[in-house]
PDB file of C-alpha atoms and ligand atoms in Angstrom:
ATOM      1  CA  UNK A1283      64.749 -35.132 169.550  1.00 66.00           C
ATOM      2  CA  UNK A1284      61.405 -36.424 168.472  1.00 75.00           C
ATOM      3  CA  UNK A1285      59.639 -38.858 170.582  1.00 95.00           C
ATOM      4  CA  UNK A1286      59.957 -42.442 168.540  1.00 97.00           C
ATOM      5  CA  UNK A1287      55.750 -42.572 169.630  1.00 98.00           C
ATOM      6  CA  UNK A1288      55.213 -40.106 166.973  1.00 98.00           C
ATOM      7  CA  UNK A1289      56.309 -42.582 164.408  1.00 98.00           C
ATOM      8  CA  UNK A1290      53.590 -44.744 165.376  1.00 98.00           C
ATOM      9  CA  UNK A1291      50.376 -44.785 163.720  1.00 98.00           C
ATOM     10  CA  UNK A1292      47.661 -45.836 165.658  1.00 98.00           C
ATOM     11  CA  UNK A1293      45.044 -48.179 162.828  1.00 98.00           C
ATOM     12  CA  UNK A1294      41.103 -48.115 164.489  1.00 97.00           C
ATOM     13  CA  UNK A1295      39.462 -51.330 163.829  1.00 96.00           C
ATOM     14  CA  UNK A1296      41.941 -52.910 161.425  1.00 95.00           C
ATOM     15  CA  UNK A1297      42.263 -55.619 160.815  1.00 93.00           C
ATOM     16  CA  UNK A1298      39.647 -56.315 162.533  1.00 93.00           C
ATOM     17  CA  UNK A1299      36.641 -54.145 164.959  1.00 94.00           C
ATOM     18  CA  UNK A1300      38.064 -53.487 168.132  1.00 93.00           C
ATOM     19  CA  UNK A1301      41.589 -53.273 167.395  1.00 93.00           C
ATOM     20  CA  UNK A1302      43.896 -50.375 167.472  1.00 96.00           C
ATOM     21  CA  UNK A1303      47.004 -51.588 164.962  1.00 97.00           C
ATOM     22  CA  UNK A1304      49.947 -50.381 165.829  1.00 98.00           C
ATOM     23  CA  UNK A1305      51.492 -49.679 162.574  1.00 98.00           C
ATOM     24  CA  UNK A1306      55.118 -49.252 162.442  1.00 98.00           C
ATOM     25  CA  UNK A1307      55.842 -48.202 158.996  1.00 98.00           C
ATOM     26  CA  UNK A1308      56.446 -44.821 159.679  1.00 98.00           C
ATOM     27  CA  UNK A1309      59.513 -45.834 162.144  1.00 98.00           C
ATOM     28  CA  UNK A1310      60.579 -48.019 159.121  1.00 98.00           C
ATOM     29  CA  UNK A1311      60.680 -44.961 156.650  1.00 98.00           C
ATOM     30  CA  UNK A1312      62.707 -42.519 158.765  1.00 98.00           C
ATOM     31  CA  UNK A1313      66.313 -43.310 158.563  1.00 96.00           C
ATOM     32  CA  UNK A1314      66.397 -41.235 162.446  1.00 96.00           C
ATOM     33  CA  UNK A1315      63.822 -43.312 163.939  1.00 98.00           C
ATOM     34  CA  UNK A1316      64.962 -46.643 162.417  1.00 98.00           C
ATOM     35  CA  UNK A1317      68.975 -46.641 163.794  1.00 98.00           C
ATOM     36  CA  UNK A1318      67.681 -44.837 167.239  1.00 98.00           C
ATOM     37  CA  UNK A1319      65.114 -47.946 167.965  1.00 98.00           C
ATOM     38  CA  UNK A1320      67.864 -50.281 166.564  1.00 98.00           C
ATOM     39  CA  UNK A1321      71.020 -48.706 168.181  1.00 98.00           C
ATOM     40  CA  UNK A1322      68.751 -48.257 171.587  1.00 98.00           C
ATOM     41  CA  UNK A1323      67.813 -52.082 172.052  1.00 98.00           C
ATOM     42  CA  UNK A1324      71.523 -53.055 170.809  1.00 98.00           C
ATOM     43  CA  UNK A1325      72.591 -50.975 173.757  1.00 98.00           C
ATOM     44  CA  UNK A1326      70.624 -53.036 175.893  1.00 98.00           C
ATOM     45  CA  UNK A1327      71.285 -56.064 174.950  1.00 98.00           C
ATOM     46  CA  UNK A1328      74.971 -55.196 174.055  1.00 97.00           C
ATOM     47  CA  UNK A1329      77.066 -56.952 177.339  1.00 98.00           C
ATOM     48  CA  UNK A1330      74.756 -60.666 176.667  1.00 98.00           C
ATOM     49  CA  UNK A1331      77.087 -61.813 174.264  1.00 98.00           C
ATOM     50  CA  UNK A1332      74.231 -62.571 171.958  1.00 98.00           C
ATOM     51  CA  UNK A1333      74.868 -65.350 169.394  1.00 98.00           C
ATOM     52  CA  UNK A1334      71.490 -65.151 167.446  1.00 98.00           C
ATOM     53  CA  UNK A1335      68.856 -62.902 166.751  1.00 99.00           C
ATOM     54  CA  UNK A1336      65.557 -65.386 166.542  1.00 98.00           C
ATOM     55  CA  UNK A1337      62.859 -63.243 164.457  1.00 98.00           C
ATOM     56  CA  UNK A1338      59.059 -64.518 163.166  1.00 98.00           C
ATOM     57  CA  UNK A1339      57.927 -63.447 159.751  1.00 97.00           C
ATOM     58  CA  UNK A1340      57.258 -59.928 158.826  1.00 97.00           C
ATOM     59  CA  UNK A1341      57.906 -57.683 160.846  1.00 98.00           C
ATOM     60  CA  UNK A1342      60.329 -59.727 162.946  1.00 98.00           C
ATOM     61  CA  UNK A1343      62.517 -60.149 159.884  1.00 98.00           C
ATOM     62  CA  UNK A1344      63.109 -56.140 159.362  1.00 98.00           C
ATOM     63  CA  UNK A1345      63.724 -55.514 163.403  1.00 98.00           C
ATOM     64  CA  UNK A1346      65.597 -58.696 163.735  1.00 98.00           C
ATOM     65  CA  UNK A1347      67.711 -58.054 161.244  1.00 98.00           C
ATOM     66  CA  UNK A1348      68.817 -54.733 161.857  1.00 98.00           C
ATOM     67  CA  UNK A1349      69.509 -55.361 165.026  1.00 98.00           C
ATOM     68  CA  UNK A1350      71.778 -58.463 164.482  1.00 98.00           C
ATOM     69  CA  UNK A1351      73.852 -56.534 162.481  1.00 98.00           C
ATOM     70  CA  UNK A1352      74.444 -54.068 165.216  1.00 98.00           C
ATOM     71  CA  UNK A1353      75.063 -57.207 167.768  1.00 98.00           C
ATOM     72  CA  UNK A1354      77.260 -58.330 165.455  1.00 98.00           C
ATOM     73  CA  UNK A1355      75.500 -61.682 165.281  1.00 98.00           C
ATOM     74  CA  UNK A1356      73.372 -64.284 162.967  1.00 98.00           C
ATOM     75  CA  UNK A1357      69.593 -64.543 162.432  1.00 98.00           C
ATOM     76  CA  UNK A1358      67.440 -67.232 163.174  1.00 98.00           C
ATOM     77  CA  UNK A1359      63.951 -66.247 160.676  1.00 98.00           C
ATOM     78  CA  UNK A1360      61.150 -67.964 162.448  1.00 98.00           C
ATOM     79  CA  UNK A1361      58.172 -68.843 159.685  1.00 98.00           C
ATOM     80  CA  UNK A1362      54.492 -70.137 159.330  1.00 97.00           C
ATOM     81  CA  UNK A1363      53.968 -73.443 158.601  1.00 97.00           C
ATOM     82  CA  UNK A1364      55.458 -75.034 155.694  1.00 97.00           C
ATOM     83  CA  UNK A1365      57.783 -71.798 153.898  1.00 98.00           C
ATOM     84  CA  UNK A1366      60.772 -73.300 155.620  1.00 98.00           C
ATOM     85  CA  UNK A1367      62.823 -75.703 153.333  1.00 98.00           C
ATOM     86  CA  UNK A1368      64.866 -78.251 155.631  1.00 98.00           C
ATOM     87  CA  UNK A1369      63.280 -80.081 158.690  1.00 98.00           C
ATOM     88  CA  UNK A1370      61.439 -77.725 161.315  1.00 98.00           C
ATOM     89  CA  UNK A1371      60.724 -77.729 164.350  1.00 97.00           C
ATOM     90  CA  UNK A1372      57.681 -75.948 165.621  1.00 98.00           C
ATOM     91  CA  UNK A1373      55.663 -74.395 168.221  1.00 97.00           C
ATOM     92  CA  UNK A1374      51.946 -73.374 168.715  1.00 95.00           C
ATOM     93  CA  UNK A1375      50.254 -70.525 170.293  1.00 93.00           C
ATOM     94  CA  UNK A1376      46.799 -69.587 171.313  1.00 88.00           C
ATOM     95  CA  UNK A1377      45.313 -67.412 168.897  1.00 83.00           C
ATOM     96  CA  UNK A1378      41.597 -65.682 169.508  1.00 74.00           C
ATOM     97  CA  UNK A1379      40.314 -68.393 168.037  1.00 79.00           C
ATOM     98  CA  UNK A1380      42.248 -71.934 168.116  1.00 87.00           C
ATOM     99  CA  UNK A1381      45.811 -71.933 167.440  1.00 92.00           C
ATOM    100  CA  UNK A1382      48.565 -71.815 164.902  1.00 94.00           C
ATOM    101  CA  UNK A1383      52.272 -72.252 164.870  1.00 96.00           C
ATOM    102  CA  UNK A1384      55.569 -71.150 163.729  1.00 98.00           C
ATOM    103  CA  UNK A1385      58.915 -72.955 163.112  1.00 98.00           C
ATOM    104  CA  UNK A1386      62.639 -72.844 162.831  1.00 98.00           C
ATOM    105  CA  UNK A1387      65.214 -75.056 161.150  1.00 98.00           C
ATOM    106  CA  UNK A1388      66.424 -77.820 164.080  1.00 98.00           C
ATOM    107  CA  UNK A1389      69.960 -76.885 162.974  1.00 98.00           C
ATOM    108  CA  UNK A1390      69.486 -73.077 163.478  1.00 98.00           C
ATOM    109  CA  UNK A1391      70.381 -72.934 167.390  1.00 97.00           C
ATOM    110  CA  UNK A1392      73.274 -75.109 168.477  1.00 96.00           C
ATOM    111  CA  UNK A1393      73.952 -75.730 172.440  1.00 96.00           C
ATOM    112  CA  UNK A1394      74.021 -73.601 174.564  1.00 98.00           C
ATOM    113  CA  UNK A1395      73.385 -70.706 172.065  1.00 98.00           C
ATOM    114  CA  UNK A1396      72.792 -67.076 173.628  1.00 98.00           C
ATOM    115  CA  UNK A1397      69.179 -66.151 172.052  1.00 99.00           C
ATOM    116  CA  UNK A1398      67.979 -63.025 171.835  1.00 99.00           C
ATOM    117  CA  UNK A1399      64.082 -62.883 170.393  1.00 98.00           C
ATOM    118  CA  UNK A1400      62.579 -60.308 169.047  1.00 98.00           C
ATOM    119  CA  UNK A1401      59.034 -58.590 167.776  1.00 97.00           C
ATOM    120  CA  UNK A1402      57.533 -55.364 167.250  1.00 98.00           C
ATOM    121  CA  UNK A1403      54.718 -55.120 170.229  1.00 98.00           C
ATOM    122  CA  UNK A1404      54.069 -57.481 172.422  1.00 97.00           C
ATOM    123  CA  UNK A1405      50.162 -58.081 173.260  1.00 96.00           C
ATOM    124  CA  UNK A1406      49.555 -60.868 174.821  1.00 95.00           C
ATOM    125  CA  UNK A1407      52.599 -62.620 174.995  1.00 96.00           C
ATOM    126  CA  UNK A1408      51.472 -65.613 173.080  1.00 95.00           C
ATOM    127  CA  UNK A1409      53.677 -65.354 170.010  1.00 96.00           C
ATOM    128  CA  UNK A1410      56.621 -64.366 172.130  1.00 97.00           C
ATOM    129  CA  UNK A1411      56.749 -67.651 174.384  1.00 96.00           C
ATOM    130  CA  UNK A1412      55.988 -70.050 171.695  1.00 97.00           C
ATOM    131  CA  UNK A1413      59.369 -68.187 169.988  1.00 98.00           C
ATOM    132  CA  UNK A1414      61.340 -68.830 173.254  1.00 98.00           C
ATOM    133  CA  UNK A1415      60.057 -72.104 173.867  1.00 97.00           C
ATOM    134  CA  UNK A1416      61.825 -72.886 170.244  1.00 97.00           C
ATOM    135  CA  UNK A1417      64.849 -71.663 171.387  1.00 98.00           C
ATOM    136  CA  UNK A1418      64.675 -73.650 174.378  1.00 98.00           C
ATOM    137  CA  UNK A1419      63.309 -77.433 172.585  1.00 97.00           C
ATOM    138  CA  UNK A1420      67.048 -76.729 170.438  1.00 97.00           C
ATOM    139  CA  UNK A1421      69.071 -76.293 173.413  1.00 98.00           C
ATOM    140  CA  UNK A1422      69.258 -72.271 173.149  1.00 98.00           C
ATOM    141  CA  UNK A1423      69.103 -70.244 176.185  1.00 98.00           C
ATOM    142  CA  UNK A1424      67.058 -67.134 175.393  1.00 98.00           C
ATOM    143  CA  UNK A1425      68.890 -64.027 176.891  1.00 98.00           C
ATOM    144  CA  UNK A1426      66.214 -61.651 176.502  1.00 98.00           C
ATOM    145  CA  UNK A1427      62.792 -60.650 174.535  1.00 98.00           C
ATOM    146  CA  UNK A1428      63.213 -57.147 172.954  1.00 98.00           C
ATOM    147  CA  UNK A1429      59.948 -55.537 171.388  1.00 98.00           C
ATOM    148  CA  UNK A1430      59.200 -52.037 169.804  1.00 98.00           C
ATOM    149  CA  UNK A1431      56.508 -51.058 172.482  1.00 98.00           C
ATOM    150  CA  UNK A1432      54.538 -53.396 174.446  1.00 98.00           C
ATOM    151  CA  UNK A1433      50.812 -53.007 175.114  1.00 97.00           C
ATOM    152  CA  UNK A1434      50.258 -53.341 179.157  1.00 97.00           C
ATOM    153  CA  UNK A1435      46.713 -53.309 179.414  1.00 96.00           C
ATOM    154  CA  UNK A1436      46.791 -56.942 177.550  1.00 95.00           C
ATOM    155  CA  UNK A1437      50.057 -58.269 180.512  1.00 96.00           C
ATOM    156  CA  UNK A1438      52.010 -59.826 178.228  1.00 96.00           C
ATOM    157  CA  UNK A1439      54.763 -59.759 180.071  1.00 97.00           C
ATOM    158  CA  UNK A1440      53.031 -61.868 182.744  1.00 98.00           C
ATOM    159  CA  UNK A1441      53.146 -64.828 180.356  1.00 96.00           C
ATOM    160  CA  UNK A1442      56.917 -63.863 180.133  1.00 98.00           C
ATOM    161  CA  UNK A1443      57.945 -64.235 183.728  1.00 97.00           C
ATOM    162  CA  UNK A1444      61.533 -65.372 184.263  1.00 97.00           C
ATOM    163  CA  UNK A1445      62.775 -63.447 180.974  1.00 98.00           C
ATOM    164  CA  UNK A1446      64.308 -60.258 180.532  1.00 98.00           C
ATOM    165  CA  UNK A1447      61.851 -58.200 178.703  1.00 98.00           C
ATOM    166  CA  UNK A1448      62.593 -55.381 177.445  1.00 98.00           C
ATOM    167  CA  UNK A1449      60.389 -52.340 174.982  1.00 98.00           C
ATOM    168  CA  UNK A1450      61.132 -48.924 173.702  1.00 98.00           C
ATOM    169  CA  UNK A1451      57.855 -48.086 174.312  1.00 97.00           C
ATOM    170  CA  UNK A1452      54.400 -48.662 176.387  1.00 97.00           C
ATOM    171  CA  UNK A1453      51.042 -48.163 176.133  1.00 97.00           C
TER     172      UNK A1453
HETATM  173  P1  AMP B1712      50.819 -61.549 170.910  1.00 86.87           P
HETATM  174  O1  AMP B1712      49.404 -61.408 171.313  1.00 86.87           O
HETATM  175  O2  AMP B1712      51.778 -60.860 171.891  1.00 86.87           O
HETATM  176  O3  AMP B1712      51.216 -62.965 170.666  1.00 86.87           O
HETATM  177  O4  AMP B1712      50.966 -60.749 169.548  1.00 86.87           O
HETATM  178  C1  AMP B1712      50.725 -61.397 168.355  1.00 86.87           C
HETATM  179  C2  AMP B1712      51.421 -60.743 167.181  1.00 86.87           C
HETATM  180  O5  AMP B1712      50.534 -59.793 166.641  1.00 86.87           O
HETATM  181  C3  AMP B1712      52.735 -60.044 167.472  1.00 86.87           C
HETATM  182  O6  AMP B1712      53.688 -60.463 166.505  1.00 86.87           O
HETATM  183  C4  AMP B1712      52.433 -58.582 167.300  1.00 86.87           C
HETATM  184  O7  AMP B1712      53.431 -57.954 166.531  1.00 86.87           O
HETATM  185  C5  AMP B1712      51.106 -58.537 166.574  1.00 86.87           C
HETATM  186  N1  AMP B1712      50.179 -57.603 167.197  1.00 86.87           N
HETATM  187  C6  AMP B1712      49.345 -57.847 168.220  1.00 86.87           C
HETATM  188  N2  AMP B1712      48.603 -56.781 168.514  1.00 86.87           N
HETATM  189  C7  AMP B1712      48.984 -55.798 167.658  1.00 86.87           C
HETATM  190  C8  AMP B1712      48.596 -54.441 167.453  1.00 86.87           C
HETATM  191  N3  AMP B1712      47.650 -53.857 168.215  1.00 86.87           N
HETATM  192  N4  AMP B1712      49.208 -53.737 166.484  1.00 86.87           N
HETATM  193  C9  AMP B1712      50.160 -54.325 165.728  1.00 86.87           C
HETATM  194  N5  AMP B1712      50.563 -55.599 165.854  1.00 86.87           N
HETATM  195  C10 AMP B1712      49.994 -56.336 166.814  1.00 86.87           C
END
């Protein structure tokens, strides 16, 4: 069986000088890579009794999906500023440089909701608590962060102490 890594292609310097972009499209494009990253976090996450899959705009939309499908659960999209059309609620995070945000609809997490949240790599962390920190303002309890790989020289998951992280990959 083929290591999922080699569906990975590493990006120098884009989008900008210094970064490596982990670009996931050739995971996307292979039906056998696709359902083995899906079914394998589903596994994981399978005995939580997950009620919603939160995702943030792109590529959180095409994992999160997926993989709410195979929980058998809904999907919570989680957008930029403003592409939502009912009342929001919002979060920021730190980016490079200054900040910027992303938002739910209030009505998308009820009580007590079982959240799991979900990205493809997690750097530093930023996007990732500002997502479960959404969950949490609602009243959601966030069962678990599931990522594609996670980058370990950046200690993301440092920033997500207390959470059940969890990545099919490292680097
Ligand atoms: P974070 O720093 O963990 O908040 O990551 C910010 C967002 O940028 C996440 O949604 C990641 O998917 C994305 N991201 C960060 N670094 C990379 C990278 N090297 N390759 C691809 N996506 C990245």
């Amino acid at each position: 069986m083929q290591d999922l890594k080699e569906f990975i292609r590493d990006i120098p310097d884009w989008p900008k000088e210094g970064i490596i972009f982990k670009d996931i499209t050739p995971l996307l494009k292979s039906r056998e890579s696709f359902a083995r990253a899906i079914d394998t976090l589903a596994a994981h996450f399978g005995d939580e009794n997950v009620d919603l899959v939160l995702g943030a705009e792109a590529r959180g939309f095409i994992i999160g999906g997926a993989l709410a499908y195979k929980l058998g659960c809904g999907f919570i999209p989680a957008r930029k500023p403003g592409k939502l059309p009912w009342e929001t609620t919002s979060a920021e995070y730190e980016l490079e440089y200054g900040t910027d945000s992303l938002e739910v609809h209030k009505d998308s997490i009820f009580p007590g909701a079982r959240v799991l949240v979900v990205d493809d790599v997690l750097a530093t962390g930023g996007t990732a608590s500002a997502k479960a920190k959404l969950v949490e303002e609602l009243g959601g309890k966030v069962v678990g962060i599931a990522f594609l790989m996670e980058l370990t020289f950046l200690a993301g998951r440092d920033r997500l102490a207390g959470y059940d992280v969890y990545s099919l990959m490292s680097y």
